[in-house]
Short mmCIF file of C-alpha atoms and ligand atoms in Angstrom, two decimals:
data_model
loop_
_atom_site.label_atom_id
_atom_site.label_comp_id
_atom_site.label_asym_id
_atom_site.label_seq_id
_atom_site.Cartn_x
_atom_site.Cartn_y
_atom_site.Cartn_z
CA MET A 188 0.25 0.32 -0.04
CA ASN A 189 1.15 3.57 -1.51
CA LEU A 190 2.34 5.81 2.28
CA VAL A 191 0.08 8.33 2.25
CA PHE A 192 -2.67 5.80 2.09
CA LYS A 193 -1.27 3.59 4.99
CA ASN A 194 -0.57 7.19 7.03
CA GLN A 195 -4.41 8.14 6.44
CA HIS A 196 -5.79 4.90 6.94
CA GLN A 197 -3.62 4.58 10.31
CA GLN A 198 -5.20 7.92 10.94
CA LEU A 199 -8.39 7.14 10.92
CA GLU A 200 -7.86 4.01 12.50
CA GLY A 201 -6.77 6.10 15.65
CA ALA A 202 -9.64 8.61 14.99
CA LEU A 203 -12.37 5.75 15.01
CA SER A 204 -10.57 4.45 18.25
CA LYS A 205 -11.09 7.62 19.93
CA VAL A 206 -13.92 8.79 18.87
CA LEU A 207 -15.98 6.03 18.94
CA GLY A 208 -14.34 3.73 21.44
CA ILE A 209 -13.85 0.57 18.48
CA ASN A 210 -10.59 -1.18 17.14
CA ALA A 211 -12.09 -0.88 13.75
CA SER A 212 -9.56 -1.68 10.37
CA VAL A 213 -9.76 0.46 7.79
CA LYS A 214 -10.40 -0.97 4.66
CA ALA A 215 -10.84 2.13 1.78
CA VAL A 216 -11.26 6.01 1.80
CA ARG A 217 -13.62 7.62 -0.51
CA HIS A 218 -13.02 11.84 -0.67
CA LEU A 219 -16.86 12.67 -0.70
CA SER A 220 -16.71 16.25 -2.83
CA GLY A 221 -19.03 18.79 -2.23
CA GLY A 222 -18.65 20.11 1.46
CA CYS A 223 -16.88 23.24 1.21
CA ILE A 224 -15.10 23.92 3.99
CA ASN A 225 -13.67 20.28 6.12
CA ASN A 226 -11.98 17.10 4.62
CA ALA A 227 -15.28 14.43 3.93
CA VAL A 228 -14.85 11.59 3.45
CA LEU A 229 -16.51 7.39 2.93
CA VAL A 230 -14.25 5.30 5.79
CA THR A 231 -15.09 1.66 5.03
CA THR A 232 -14.24 -0.51 7.84
CA ASP A 233 -14.45 -4.31 9.03
CA GLN A 234 -17.00 -2.83 11.30
CA GLY A 235 -18.81 -1.07 8.81
CA PRO A 236 -18.93 2.33 6.70
CA PHE A 237 -19.03 5.45 8.65
CA PHE A 238 -19.28 8.79 7.47
CA VAL A 239 -15.50 11.36 9.50
CA LYS A 240 -15.34 15.08 8.74
CA TRP A 241 -12.43 16.20 10.08
CA ASN A 242 -10.67 19.63 10.02
CA HIS A 243 -8.65 21.74 12.62
CA LYS A 244 -8.75 21.32 16.35
CA GLU A 245 -9.85 24.95 16.22
CA LYS A 246 -12.70 24.53 14.29
CA HIS A 247 -13.77 21.45 17.44
CA ASP A 248 -16.93 24.37 18.53
CA MET A 249 -18.64 24.50 14.88
CA PHE A 250 -18.17 20.69 14.55
CA LEU A 251 -19.94 20.68 18.02
CA ALA A 252 -22.78 22.57 16.99
CA GLU A 253 -23.10 20.85 13.89
CA SER A 254 -23.92 17.48 15.98
CA LYS A 255 -26.49 19.17 18.55
CA GLY A 256 -28.24 20.75 15.26
CA LEU A 257 -28.77 16.88 14.01
CA VAL A 258 -29.58 15.53 17.03
CA LEU A 259 -32.02 18.41 17.21
CA LEU A 260 -33.41 17.72 14.11
CA LYS A 261 -33.54 13.85 14.22
CA ASP A 262 -36.11 14.17 17.35
CA TYR A 263 -38.16 16.40 15.62
CA SER A 264 -38.36 15.64 12.57
CA ARG A 265 -39.44 13.09 10.51
CA PHE A 266 -36.34 12.97 7.61
CA THR A 267 -33.62 11.06 7.57
CA ILE A 268 -31.18 13.08 9.55
CA PRO A 269 -27.62 10.83 9.79
CA GLU A 270 -26.73 9.49 13.35
CA VAL A 271 -24.38 11.48 15.65
CA LEU A 272 -22.39 8.64 16.41
CA GLY A 273 -19.01 10.83 18.57
CA CYS A 274 -17.29 14.61 17.93
CA GLU A 275 -13.64 14.93 19.31
CA ILE A 276 -10.49 16.00 19.76
CA VAL A 277 -7.15 13.69 18.42
CA GLN A 278 -4.12 15.10 18.37
CA GLU A 279 -3.89 18.13 16.59
CA GLU A 280 -8.04 17.47 14.69
CA SER A 281 -11.15 17.51 16.15
CA TYR A 282 -13.26 14.42 13.96
CA LEU A 283 -16.91 14.20 13.14
CA VAL A 284 -17.85 11.02 12.62
CA LEU A 285 -21.67 10.05 11.66
CA GLU A 286 -23.45 7.53 10.43
CA PHE A 287 -23.26 6.66 6.51
CA ILE A 288 -26.09 7.06 4.60
CA GLU A 289 -26.06 5.40 1.25
CA ASN A 290 -26.88 7.38 -1.74
CA GLY A 291 -30.02 6.58 -3.69
CA PRO A 292 -32.80 7.56 -6.63
CA ALA A 293 -34.94 9.28 -5.40
CA ASN A 294 -38.41 7.44 -4.90
CA GLN A 295 -42.17 9.36 -6.44
CA ARG A 296 -42.71 10.88 -3.11
CA TYR A 297 -39.14 12.41 -2.42
CA TRP A 298 -40.87 15.76 -2.96
CA GLU A 299 -43.78 15.57 -1.07
CA ALA A 300 -42.56 14.05 1.61
CA MET A 301 -39.85 17.70 1.61
CA GLY A 302 -43.03 19.48 1.61
CA VAL A 303 -44.84 17.74 3.94
CA ASN A 304 -42.08 17.08 6.48
CA LEU A 305 -40.35 20.11 6.42
CA ALA A 306 -43.66 21.25 7.33
CA ALA A 307 -43.76 18.70 9.89
CA LEU A 308 -40.22 20.02 11.10
CA HIS A 309 -41.96 23.92 11.06
CA GLY A 310 -44.47 22.58 13.17
CA HIS A 311 -42.74 22.09 16.15
CA HIS A 312 -42.75 25.55 17.57
CA HIS A 313 -40.43 27.54 21.17
CA ASP A 314 -41.79 30.22 22.28
CA LEU A 315 -38.68 32.45 21.52
CA PHE A 316 -36.11 32.76 18.51
CA GLY A 317 -33.16 31.78 18.58
CA LEU A 318 -31.26 28.87 20.26
CA THR A 319 -29.42 28.29 23.62
CA TYR A 320 -26.74 27.78 22.04
CA HIS A 321 -25.09 29.97 19.18
CA ASN A 322 -24.18 28.32 15.53
CA TYR A 323 -22.91 28.78 12.18
CA ILE A 324 -23.40 29.54 9.50
CA GLY A 325 -20.81 27.71 6.06
CA SER A 326 -18.05 28.87 8.44
CA LEU A 327 -19.50 31.90 10.40
CA HIS A 328 -20.81 32.38 13.41
CA GLN A 329 -24.33 32.64 13.76
CA ASP A 330 -25.97 33.91 16.46
CA ASN A 331 -29.04 32.63 17.90
CA THR A 332 -29.66 35.34 21.09
CA ARG A 333 -32.74 34.50 21.72
CA LYS A 334 -35.80 37.21 21.25
CA ASP A 335 -39.21 37.23 22.23
CA GLN A 336 -40.00 39.74 18.67
CA TRP A 337 -39.22 38.45 14.81
CA ILE A 338 -38.75 42.22 13.68
CA ASP A 339 -36.16 41.49 16.55
CA PHE A 340 -33.86 38.57 15.95
CA PHE A 341 -34.44 39.16 12.12
CA ILE A 342 -32.70 42.34 12.39
CA GLU A 343 -30.73 42.55 15.19
CA ASN A 344 -29.16 38.64 15.14
CA ARG A 345 -30.01 37.87 11.48
CA LEU A 346 -29.03 41.87 10.34
CA GLU A 347 -26.42 43.58 11.58
CA VAL A 348 -24.28 40.78 12.31
CA PRO A 349 -23.14 40.27 8.84
CA LEU A 350 -23.82 43.31 8.35
CA ARG A 351 -21.37 45.34 10.85
CA LEU A 352 -18.60 42.25 10.26
CA ALA A 353 -19.13 43.38 6.86
CA LEU A 354 -18.50 46.57 7.12
CA GLN A 355 -15.56 45.98 9.56
CA ARG A 356 -13.89 44.09 7.21
CA GLY A 357 -13.72 46.75 5.06
CA VAL A 358 -16.82 45.07 2.35
CA ILE A 359 -18.72 47.64 2.94
CA SER A 360 -18.58 51.68 3.60
CA ARG A 361 -20.55 53.34 6.96
CA GLU A 362 -22.20 55.20 3.54
CA TYR A 363 -23.58 51.55 2.56
CA ALA A 364 -24.72 50.89 5.83
CA ASP A 365 -26.40 53.63 6.74
CA GLY A 366 -28.15 52.97 3.74
CA PHE A 367 -29.49 49.74 3.67
CA ARG A 368 -30.85 50.34 7.94
CA SER A 369 -33.00 52.55 6.07
CA MET A 370 -35.05 49.55 5.00
CA TYR A 371 -35.76 48.47 8.51
CA SER A 372 -39.03 51.03 8.61
CA ARG A 373 -40.07 49.94 6.10
CA PHE A 374 -40.50 45.57 7.99
CA LYS A 375 -42.39 46.94 10.05
CA ASP A 376 -45.71 45.32 9.19
CA LEU A 377 -44.34 43.17 6.70
CA PHE A 378 -43.91 39.66 8.71
CA PRO A 379 -46.85 38.00 9.48
CA ARG A 380 -47.55 37.20 13.90
CA GLU A 381 -45.72 34.08 13.56
CA LYS A 382 -44.35 31.66 16.36
CA PRO A 383 -40.90 30.92 16.15
CA SER A 384 -41.00 27.20 13.87
CA LEU A 385 -37.99 24.47 14.63
CA LEU A 386 -35.93 25.30 11.13
CA HIS A 387 -32.28 23.27 9.24
CA GLY A 388 -31.34 26.74 8.32
CA ASP A 389 -29.32 26.11 5.70
CA LEU A 390 -31.76 24.53 3.93
CA TRP A 391 -30.75 24.87 0.32
CA SER A 392 -29.97 21.84 -2.72
CA GLY A 393 -26.62 20.95 -1.47
CA ASN A 394 -27.42 19.59 2.45
CA VAL A 395 -30.28 17.82 0.85
CA MET A 396 -29.12 14.12 0.32
CA THR A 397 -31.70 11.06 -1.07
CA ALA A 398 -30.96 7.69 0.94
CA SER A 399 -30.90 4.39 -0.27
CA ASN A 400 -34.52 3.67 -0.14
CA GLY A 401 -35.33 7.08 -1.86
CA ASP A 402 -36.39 9.15 1.04
CA PRO A 403 -34.60 12.44 1.25
CA CYS A 404 -32.23 13.66 4.03
CA LEU A 405 -30.67 16.35 5.61
CA ILE A 406 -27.87 17.37 6.31
CA ASP A 407 -25.80 20.13 7.17
CA PRO A 408 -28.21 22.21 9.70
CA ALA A 409 -27.45 25.01 11.12
CA THR A 410 -30.84 25.26 12.78
CA TYR A 411 -32.54 27.87 15.43
CA TYR A 412 -35.97 28.46 16.00
CA GLY A 413 -37.24 31.36 13.59
CA HIS A 414 -39.88 32.47 11.10
CA ARG A 415 -40.67 29.60 9.05
CA GLU A 416 -41.18 31.16 5.82
CA MET A 417 -37.36 31.79 6.12
CA GLU A 418 -36.10 28.88 5.62
CA ILE A 419 -38.95 28.47 2.50
CA ALA A 420 -37.38 32.09 1.12
CA PHE A 421 -34.04 30.41 1.42
CA THR A 422 -35.19 27.29 -0.79
CA ARG A 423 -35.24 29.60 -3.34
CA LEU A 424 -32.63 31.43 -3.60
CA PHE A 425 -29.94 29.17 -4.96
CA GLY A 426 -32.44 27.87 -8.50
CA GLY A 427 -35.51 26.45 -6.28
CA PHE A 428 -36.45 23.52 -5.50
CA ASP A 429 -39.00 21.27 -7.32
CA GLN A 430 -42.45 23.01 -7.77
CA VAL A 431 -44.51 19.93 -5.71
CA PHE A 432 -42.09 20.55 -2.83
CA TYR A 433 -44.05 23.95 -2.71
CA ASP A 434 -47.56 22.99 -3.46
CA SER A 435 -47.20 19.86 -0.65
CA TYR A 436 -45.41 22.61 1.99
CA GLN A 437 -47.90 24.92 1.34
CA GLU A 438 -51.31 22.58 1.62
CA ALA A 439 -49.35 20.83 4.70
CA TYR A 440 -49.05 23.90 5.97
CA PRO A 441 -50.39 27.39 4.41
CA MET A 442 -48.54 30.53 4.17
CA GLU A 443 -49.96 33.72 4.51
CA ASN A 444 -51.09 35.52 1.48
CA GLY A 445 -47.69 38.09 0.20
CA PHE A 446 -44.82 35.72 0.40
CA ASP A 447 -43.68 36.72 -3.09
CA HIS A 448 -43.50 40.31 -1.73
CA ARG A 449 -41.16 39.48 1.49
CA GLN A 450 -39.16 37.08 0.32
CA ASP A 451 -36.00 38.60 -1.47
CA VAL A 452 -36.17 40.61 2.65
CA TYR A 453 -35.92 36.69 3.90
CA ASN A 454 -32.83 36.45 1.75
CA LEU A 455 -30.59 39.38 2.57
CA TYR A 456 -29.71 37.23 5.43
CA PRO A 457 -27.99 35.16 3.25
CA LEU A 458 -26.73 37.02 0.69
CA LEU A 459 -24.84 39.29 3.92
CA VAL A 460 -23.56 35.77 4.78
CA HIS A 461 -22.36 35.12 0.85
CA LEU A 462 -20.84 38.53 1.04
CA ASN A 463 -18.69 38.32 4.15
CA LEU A 464 -17.74 34.42 2.88
CA PHE A 465 -17.25 35.28 -1.20
CA GLY A 466 -17.05 38.75 -1.26
CA SER A 467 -18.49 41.95 -3.44
CA SER A 468 -20.13 40.33 -5.56
CA TYR A 469 -23.84 39.37 -4.01
CA LEU A 470 -23.73 43.57 -3.51
CA ASN A 471 -25.72 43.51 -6.97
CA SER A 472 -27.84 41.00 -5.25
CA ILE A 473 -28.44 43.25 -1.84
CA ASP A 474 -28.69 46.81 -3.69
CA ARG A 475 -31.79 46.08 -5.82
CA ILE A 476 -33.68 44.63 -2.45
CA VAL A 477 -32.47 47.71 -0.69
CA ARG A 478 -33.62 49.62 -3.75
CA ARG A 479 -37.21 47.73 -3.28
CA PHE A 480 -38.08 48.46 0.08
CA THR A 481 -36.73 52.05 0.20
CA ASP A 482 -37.81 53.25 -3.07
P1 LIG B 221 -19.25 20.40 5.12
O1 LIG B 221 -18.82 20.86 6.38
O2 LIG B 221 -17.20 20.46 3.40
O3 LIG B 221 -19.98 21.35 4.12
P2 LIG B 221 -20.36 18.17 4.30
O4 LIG B 221 -21.24 17.71 5.01
O5 LIG B 221 -21.30 18.96 3.20
O6 LIG B 221 -18.99 18.85 4.42
O7 LIG B 221 -20.28 16.68 3.20
C1 LIG B 221 -20.05 16.70 2.32
C2 LIG B 221 -20.34 16.01 1.42
O8 LIG B 221 -20.52 14.27 2.11
C3 LIG B 221 -21.91 16.21 0.92
O9 LIG B 221 -21.61 17.05 -0.01
C4 LIG B 221 -22.34 14.68 0.71
O10 LIG B 221 -22.81 14.65 -0.71
C5 LIG B 221 -21.51 13.84 2.13
N1 LIG B 221 -22.42 13.35 3.27
C6 LIG B 221 -22.49 14.43 4.44
N2 LIG B 221 -23.33 13.35 5.28
C7 LIG B 221 -23.14 12.56 5.11
C8 LIG B 221 -23.22 11.46 5.52
N3 LIG B 221 -24.01 10.83 6.70
N4 LIG B 221 -22.76 10.03 4.76
C9 LIG B 221 -22.89 10.04 3.43
N5 LIG B 221 -22.31 11.12 3.19
C10 LIG B 221 -22.28 12.53 3.69
#
């Protein structure tokens, strides 16, 4: 066996032993594409397959938050969610080990199940917006400090936090931030009053897999209790899901009229996140929305 492979097998055997307390012999390692942030592999062992992600130990908090989000989703949703098997620092790296989800072709009810299951997840409520712990959206810190009004949570936790970060980093000017903030007064009667819903928090096609039985499976959550329209808006930001998904969701848990008008406002959050992560090319999309809500 080539030395690089041998070292990686040993590294992963050590990690599995520390994280899961098992002495597994690694047979093969397959790198999984799609993950933008971490090393992600399928590890085939004599004790079964495992999904393993790792990164420098500084990122341990990110994996712990992801683990908690997956557990929350597994407890409160009907989706297939990978089981969290362990999360530990081993030497200089943090490892997250999950049940390996075998990919299969989507079944006939796939999009309908997406809609119905998401409606059921959103039907799980809390009294406050936010969560008892902070987590991450991509590699950015996500502030979940709890608030009892959506408009306050949305403006302070979801818009102001990434806006201030962009300002600090010099991606936007103070004048730009002031112009952005002048939109806030228009939000006063914009959002329908609803109870906080449990959200996946980062629901785009890259975070939806198909399990071997053809059902949808969700990964990589950035969970919190939020306005459910935030989640539906985000699914539409980069291409959108199948129409059957939207129809099934609407039938299971109807949304108030006027969502199409509000949708872009919710998407200011992921756009600001993208602005911080990937740069100023997202300013055009943000500007278009700001202009619509300040003119
Ligand atoms: P990152 O944290 O770097 O974004 P992901 O969690 O997206 O990494 O994982 C990378 C890829 O691995 C995903 O695109 C998906 O295809 C696959 N994947 C993620 N979780 C599992 C799992 N539990 N079982 C099988 N494959 C998975």
